[in-house]
Coordinates of C-alpha atoms in Angstrom, one line a residue:
Chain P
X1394 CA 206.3 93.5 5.1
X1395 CA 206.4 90.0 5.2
X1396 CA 203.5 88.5 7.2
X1397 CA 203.0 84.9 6.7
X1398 CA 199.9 84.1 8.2
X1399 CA 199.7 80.5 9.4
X1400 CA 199.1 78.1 6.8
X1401 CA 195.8 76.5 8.3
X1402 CA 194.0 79.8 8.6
X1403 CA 195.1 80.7 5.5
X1404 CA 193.2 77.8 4.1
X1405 CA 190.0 78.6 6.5
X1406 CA 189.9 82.4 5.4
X1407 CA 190.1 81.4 1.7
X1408 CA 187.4 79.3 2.5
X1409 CA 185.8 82.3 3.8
X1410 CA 186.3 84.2 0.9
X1411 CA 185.9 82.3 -2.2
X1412 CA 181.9 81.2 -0.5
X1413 CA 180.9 84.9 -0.1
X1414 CA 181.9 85.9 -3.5
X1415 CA 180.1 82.7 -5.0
X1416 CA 177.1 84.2 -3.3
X1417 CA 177.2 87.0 -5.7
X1418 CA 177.7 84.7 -8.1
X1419 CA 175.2 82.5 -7.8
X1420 CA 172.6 85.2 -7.3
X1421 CA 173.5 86.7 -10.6
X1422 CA 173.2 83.1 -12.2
X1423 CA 169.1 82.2 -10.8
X1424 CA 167.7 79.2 -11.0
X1425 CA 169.0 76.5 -9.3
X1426 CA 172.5 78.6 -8.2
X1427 CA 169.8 80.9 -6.0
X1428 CA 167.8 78.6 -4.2
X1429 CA 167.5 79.5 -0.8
X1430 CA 169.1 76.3 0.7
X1431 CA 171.8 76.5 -1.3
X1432 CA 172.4 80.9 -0.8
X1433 CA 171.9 79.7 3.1
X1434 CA 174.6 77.0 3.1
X1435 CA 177.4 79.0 1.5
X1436 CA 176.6 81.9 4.0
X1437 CA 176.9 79.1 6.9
X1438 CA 179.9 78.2 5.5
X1439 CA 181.5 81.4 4.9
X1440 CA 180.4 82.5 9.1
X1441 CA 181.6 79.1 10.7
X1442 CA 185.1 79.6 8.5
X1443 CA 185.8 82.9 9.7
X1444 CA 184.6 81.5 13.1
X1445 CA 186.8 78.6 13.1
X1446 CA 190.2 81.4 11.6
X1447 CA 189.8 83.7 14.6
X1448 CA 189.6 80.9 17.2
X1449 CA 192.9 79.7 15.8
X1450 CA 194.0 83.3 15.7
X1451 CA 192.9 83.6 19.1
X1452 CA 195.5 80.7 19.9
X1453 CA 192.0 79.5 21.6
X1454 CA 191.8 75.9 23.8
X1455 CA 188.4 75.4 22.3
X1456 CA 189.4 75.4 18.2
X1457 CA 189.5 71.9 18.0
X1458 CA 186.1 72.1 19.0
X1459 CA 184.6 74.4 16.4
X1460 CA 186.8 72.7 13.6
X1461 CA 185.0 69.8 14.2
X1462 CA 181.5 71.5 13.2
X1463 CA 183.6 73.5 10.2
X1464 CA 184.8 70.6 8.8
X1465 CA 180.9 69.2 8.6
X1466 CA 179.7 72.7 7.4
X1467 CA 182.6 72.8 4.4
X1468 CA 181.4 69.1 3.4
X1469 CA 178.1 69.6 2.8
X1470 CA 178.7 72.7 0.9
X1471 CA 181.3 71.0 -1.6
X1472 CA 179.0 68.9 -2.4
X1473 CA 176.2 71.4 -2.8
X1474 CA 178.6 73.1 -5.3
X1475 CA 180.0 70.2 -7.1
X1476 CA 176.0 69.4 -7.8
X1477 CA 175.9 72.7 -9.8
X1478 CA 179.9 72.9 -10.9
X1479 CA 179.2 71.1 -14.6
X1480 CA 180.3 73.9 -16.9
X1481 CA 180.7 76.4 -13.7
X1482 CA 184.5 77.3 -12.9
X1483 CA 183.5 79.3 -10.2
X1484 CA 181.4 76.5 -8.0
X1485 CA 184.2 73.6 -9.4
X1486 CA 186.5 76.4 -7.6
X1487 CA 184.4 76.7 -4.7
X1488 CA 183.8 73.3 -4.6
X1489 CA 187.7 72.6 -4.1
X1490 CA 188.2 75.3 -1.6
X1491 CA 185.6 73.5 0.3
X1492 CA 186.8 70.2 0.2
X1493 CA 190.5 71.4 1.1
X1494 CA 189.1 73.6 4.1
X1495 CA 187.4 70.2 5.5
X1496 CA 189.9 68.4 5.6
X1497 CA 192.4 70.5 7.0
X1498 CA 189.4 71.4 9.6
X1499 CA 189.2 67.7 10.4
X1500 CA 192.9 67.4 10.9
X1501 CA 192.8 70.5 13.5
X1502 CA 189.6 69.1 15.0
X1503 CA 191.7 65.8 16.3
X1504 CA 194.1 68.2 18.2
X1505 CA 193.9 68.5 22.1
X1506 CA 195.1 72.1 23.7
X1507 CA 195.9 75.0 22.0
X1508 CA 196.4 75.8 18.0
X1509 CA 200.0 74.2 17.3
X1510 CA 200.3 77.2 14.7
X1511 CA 203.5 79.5 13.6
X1512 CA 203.7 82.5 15.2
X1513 CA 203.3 85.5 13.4
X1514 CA 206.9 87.2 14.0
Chain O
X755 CA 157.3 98.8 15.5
X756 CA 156.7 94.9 17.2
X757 CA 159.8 93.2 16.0
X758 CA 159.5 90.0 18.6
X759 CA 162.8 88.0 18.0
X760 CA 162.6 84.4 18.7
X761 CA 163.3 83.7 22.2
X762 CA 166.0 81.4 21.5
X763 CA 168.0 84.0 19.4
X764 CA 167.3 86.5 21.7
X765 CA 168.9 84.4 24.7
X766 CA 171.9 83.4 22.7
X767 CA 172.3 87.5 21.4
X768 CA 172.0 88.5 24.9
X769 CA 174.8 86.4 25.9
X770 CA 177.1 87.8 22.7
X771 CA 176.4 91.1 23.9
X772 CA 177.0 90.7 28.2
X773 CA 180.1 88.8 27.0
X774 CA 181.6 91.4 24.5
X775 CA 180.8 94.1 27.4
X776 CA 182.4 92.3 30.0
X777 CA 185.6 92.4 28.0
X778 CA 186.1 95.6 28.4
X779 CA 184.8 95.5 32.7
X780 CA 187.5 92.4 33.2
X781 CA 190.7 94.5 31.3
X782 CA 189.6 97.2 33.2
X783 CA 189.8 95.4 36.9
X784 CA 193.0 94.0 35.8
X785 CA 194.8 91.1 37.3
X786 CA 192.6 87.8 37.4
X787 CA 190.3 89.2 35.5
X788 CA 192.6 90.5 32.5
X789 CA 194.4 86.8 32.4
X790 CA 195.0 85.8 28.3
X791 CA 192.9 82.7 28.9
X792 CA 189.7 84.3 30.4
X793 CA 189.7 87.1 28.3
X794 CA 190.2 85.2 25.0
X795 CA 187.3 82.6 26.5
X796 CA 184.8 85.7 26.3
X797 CA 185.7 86.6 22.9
X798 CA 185.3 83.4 21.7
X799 CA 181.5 83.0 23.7
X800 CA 180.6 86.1 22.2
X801 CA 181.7 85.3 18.5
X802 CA 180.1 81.5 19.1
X803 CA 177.3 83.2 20.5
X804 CA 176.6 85.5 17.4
X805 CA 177.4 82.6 14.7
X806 CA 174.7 80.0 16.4
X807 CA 172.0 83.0 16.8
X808 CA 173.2 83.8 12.6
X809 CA 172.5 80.5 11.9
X810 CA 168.9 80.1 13.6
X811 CA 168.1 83.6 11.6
X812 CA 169.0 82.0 8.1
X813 CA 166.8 79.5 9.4
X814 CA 169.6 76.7 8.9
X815 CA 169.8 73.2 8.8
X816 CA 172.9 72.9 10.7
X817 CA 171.7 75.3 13.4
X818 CA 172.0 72.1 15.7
X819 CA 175.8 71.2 15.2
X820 CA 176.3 75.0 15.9
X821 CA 174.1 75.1 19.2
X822 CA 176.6 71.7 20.2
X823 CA 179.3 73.8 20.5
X824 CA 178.3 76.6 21.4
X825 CA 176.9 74.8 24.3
X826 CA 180.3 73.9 25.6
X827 CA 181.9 76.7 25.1
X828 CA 178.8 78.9 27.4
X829 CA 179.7 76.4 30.0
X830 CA 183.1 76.8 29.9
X831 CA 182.8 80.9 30.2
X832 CA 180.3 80.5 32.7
X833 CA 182.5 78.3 35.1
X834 CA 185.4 80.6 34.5
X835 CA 183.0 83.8 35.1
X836 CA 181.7 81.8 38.2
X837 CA 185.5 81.7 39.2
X838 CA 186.0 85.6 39.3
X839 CA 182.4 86.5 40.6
X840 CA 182.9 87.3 44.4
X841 CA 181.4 90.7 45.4
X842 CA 181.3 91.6 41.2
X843 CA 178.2 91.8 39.8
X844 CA 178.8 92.2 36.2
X845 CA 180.8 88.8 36.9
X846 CA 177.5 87.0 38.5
X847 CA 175.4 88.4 35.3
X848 CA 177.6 87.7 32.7
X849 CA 177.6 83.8 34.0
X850 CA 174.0 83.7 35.0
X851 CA 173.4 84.8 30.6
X852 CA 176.3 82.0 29.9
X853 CA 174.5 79.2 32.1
X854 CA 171.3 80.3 30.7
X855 CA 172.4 80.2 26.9
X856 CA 174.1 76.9 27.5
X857 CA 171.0 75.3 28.5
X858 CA 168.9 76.7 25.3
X859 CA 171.9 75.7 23.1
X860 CA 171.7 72.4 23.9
X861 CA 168.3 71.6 23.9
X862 CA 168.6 73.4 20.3
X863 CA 170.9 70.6 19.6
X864 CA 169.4 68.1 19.8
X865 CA 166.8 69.2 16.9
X866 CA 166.8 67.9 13.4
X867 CA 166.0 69.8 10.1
X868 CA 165.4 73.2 10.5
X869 CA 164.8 75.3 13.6
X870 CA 161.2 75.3 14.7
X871 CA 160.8 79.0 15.4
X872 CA 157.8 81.4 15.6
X873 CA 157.9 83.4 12.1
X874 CA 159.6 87.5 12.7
X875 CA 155.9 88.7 11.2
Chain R
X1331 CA 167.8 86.9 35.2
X1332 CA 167.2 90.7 34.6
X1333 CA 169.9 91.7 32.3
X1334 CA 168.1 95.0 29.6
X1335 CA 171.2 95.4 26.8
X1336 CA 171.4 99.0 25.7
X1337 CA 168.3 100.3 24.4
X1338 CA 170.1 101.7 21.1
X1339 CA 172.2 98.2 20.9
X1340 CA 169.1 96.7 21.0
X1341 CA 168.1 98.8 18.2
X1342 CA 170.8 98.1 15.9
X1343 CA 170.8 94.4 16.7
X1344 CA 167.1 94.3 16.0
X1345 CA 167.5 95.3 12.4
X1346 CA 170.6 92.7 12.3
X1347 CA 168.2 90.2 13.2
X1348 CA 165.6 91.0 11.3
X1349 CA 168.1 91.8 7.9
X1350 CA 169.4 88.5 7.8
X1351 CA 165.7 86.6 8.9
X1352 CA 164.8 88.8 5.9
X1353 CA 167.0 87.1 3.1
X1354 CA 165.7 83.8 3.4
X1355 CA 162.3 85.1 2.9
X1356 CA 163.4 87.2 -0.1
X1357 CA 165.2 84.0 -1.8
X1358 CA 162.1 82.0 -1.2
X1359 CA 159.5 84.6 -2.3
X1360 CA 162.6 84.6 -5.9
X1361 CA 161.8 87.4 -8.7
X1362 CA 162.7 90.9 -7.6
X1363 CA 163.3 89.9 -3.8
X1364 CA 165.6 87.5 -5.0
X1365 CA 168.0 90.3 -7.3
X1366 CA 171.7 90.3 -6.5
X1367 CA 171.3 93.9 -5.2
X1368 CA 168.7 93.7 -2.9
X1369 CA 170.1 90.3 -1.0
X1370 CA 173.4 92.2 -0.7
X1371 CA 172.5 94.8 0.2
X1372 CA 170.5 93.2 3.2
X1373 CA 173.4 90.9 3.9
X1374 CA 175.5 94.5 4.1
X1375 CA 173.5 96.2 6.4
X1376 CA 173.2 92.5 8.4
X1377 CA 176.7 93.3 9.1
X1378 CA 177.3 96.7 9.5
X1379 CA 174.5 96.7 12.4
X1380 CA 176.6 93.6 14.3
X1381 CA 179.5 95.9 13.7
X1382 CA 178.0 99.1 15.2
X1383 CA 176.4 97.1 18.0
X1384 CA 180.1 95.6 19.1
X1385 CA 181.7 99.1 18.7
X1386 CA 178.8 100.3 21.5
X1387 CA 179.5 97.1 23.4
X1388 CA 183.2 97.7 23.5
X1389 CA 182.5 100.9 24.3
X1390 CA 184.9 102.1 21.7
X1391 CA 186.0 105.6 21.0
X1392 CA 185.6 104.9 17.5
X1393 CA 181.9 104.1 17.6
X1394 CA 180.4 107.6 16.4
X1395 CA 182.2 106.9 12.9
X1396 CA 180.9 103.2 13.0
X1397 CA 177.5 104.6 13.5
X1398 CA 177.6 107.2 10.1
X1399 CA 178.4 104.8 7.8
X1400 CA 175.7 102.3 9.6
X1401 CA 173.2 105.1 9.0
X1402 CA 173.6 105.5 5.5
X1403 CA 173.7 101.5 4.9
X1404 CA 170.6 101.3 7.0
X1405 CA 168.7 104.1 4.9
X1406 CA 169.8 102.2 1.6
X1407 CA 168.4 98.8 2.3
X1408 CA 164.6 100.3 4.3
X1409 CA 164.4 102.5 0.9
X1410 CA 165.2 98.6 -1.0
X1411 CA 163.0 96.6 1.4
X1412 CA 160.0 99.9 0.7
X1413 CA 160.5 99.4 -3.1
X1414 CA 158.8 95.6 -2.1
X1415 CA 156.7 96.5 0.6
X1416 CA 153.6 96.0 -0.9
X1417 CA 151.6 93.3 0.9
X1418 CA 154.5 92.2 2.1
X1419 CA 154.4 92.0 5.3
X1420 CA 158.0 91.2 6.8
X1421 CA 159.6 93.6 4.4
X1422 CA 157.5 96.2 5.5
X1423 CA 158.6 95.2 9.0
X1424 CA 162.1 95.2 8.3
X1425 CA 162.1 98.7 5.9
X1426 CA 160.8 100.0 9.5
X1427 CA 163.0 98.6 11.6
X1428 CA 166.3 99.9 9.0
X1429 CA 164.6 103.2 9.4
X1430 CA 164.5 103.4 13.2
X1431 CA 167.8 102.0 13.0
X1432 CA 169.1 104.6 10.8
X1433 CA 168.0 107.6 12.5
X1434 CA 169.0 105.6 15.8
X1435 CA 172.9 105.4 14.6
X1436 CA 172.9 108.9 13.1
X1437 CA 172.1 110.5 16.8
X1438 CA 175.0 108.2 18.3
X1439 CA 176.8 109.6 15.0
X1440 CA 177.2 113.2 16.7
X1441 CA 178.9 112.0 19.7
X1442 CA 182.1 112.3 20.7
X1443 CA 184.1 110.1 22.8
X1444 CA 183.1 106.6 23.7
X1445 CA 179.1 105.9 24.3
X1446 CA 177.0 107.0 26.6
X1447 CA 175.3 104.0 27.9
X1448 CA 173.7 102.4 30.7
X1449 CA 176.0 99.8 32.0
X1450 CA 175.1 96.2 32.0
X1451 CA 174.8 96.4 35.9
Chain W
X88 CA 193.8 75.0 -6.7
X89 CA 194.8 78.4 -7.8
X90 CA 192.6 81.0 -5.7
X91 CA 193.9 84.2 -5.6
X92 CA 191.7 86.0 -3.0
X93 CA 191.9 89.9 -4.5
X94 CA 194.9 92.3 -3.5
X95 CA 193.1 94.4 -1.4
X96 CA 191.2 91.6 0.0
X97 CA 193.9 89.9 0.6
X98 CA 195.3 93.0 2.6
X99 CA 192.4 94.1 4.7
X100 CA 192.7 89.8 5.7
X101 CA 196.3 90.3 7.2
X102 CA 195.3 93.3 8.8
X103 CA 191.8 91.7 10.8
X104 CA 194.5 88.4 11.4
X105 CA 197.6 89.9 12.7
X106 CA 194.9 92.1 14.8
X107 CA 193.4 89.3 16.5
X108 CA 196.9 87.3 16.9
X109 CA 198.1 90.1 19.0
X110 CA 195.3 90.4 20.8
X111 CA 196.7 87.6 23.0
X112 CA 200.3 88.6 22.6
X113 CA 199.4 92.0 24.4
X114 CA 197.3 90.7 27.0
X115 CA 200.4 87.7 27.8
X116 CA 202.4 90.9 28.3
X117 CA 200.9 92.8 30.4
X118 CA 201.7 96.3 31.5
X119 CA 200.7 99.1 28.8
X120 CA 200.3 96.4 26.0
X121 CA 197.4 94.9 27.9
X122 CA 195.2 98.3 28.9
X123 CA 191.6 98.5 28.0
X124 CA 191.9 101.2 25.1
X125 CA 194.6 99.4 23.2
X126 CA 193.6 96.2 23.7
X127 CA 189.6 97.2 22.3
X128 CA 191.1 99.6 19.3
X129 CA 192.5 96.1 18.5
X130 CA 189.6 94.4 18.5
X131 CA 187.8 97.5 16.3
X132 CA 190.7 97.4 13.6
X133 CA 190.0 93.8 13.2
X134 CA 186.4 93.5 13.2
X135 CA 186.2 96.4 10.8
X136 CA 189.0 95.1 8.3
X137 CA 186.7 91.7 8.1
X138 CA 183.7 93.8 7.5
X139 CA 185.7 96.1 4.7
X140 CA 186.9 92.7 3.6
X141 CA 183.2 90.8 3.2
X142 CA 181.6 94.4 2.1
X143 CA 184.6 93.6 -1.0
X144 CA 183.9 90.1 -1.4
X145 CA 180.2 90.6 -1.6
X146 CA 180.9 93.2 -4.7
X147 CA 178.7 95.5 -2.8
X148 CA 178.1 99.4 -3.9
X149 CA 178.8 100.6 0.0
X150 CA 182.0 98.9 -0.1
X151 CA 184.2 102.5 -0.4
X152 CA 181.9 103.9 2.5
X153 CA 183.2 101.3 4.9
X154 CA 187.1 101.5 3.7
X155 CA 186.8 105.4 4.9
X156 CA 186.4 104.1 8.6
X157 CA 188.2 101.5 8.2
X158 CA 191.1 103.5 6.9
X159 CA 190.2 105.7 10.4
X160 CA 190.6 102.9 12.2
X161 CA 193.6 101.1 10.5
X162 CA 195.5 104.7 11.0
X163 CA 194.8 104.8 15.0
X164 CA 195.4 101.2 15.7
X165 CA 199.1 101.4 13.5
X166 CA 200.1 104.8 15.6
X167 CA 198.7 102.9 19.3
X168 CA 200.7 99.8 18.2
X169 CA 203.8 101.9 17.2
X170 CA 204.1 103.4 20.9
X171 CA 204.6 100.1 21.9
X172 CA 206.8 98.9 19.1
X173 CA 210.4 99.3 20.7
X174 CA 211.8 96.0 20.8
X175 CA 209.0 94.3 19.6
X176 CA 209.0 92.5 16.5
X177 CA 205.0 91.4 16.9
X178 CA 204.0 95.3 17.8
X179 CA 206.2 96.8 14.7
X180 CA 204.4 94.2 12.0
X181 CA 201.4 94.8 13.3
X182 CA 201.6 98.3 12.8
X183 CA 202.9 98.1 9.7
X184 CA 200.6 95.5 8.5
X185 CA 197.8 98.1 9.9
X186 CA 199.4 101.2 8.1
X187 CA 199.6 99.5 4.6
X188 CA 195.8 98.7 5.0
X189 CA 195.0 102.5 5.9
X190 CA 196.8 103.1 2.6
X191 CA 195.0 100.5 0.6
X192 CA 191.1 101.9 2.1
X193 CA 192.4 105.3 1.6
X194 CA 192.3 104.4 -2.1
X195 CA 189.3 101.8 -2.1
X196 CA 187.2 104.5 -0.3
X197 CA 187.7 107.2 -3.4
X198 CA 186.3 104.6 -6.0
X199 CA 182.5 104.7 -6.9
X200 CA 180.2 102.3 -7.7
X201 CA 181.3 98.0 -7.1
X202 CA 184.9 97.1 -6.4
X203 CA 187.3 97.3 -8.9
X204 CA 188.5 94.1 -8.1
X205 CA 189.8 90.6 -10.2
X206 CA 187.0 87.8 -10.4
X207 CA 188.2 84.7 -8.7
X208 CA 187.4 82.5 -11.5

């Protein structure tokens, strides 16, 4: 069993992952972690992730496209985090994620044509 | 039981759900209609679709950057429903609810802050 | 422009809607809306319902089994939203709407094969 | 930047990617690998891994109700991909990648209470 998913989704579906368990997270924390704007932006950012992984899984002509927006998305919520990170490992963590997934995002968002991604076999 | 979704969301559901159904209608005619390209096109106006209706129900900030691309990729499905409509109805619906959700996305687009939409109460 | 979506799709997409309208309100409003419990378990049954509804769309064989699990999630979060009904009301909206829901997807839970549904047509 | 999504998380991820990667490597085929039923079970098993997988990531009580169908639907998707497995390399991981996830819910959908999982901190 040795899938090896491709590299950039990898980094989109970690993404992905590590906002919707921060949600918990920050829920459990209050205050400031549970604002609403904040609880809204990591569920935006966890949706346009998993959005942005399946049109590269899709091998889709239009993923450039929605990188572009996922790239903005994963900006604003690093910085969201790293506002609340002092003394948090789990938004510093986040925070990273974010910033990595952003940047790859902005790399695939300056592609023309299909995902030039490894094939699964 | 008066649940009156906003309009907008309503038009850009109604397009996740005629494009998901039409799926299954073009893999059924075969041929054209079956085509990798057209087929992954749907999926990806029906997962668009559902993330910029997702983000105008968490009443997001970045609804507009959403509607942007979901804009393009409505017009792209619609043009390539409008390509296989001849004498097929589901065809001439499905990019009649594309054109339609194109338009709403980007006039949605070109708000800033958060959506202005009526209240679900 | 005359395209009517499945009347029990509509249903289940209806308390997706309202579900996820539903947690901003509950983050503002803070306190007891805003426990960890209650906002996941809205965000749950937010997604279930999408999931149900595309199972219908597809017009999968596997949408009765979709449906039971729906029910249950949908009967969790109206007894949740009940629990903060009181003069409240957009939860008492949506504890309605999870309850028509619910009984909706445990009636499509008894069928067998792939849904009986008007087509888009 | 150390993220270790969860196990299980992790496995329910390959099974929804793989899913929608073949997607398009059936329907570039042709022939049995692109008819309707196999080409939506496809589409079920990977919607319904992501929602197993965010029901996980969200820590959420119902998470063991939605690993029974998914399990259902991991099992069904592995045997349809398996009858078209000879000499395929894509079609035999898939399966595979689809039986090791039935396993994994199998398990996950006998625990009570929140998942059992590692924190990501």
């Amino acid at each position: 069993m040795t899938y090896h998913p491709d590299h950039n989704v990898e980094i989109m579906t970690d993404c992905h992952n590590i906002c919707l368990q921060t949600v918990s997270h920050c829920l459990d924390k209050g205050g400031d972690h549970a604002q609403t704007e904040h609880i809204i932006l990591m569920l935006d950012c966890a949706e346009i992730c998993q959005s942005a992984a399946n049109f590269m899984l899709r091998n889709s002509e239009l993923h450039a496209r929605v990188c572009t927006i996922c790239a903005e998305v994963c900006d604003r919520c690093a910085k969201d985090c790293e506002r609340l990170a002092a003394g948090d490992d789990m938004m510093q963590q986040c925070a990273q994620i974010c910033r990595r997934c952003a940047e790859t995002c902005r790399e695939m968002s300056r592609q023309t044509g299909r995902p030039r991604h490894a094939s699964a076999a």
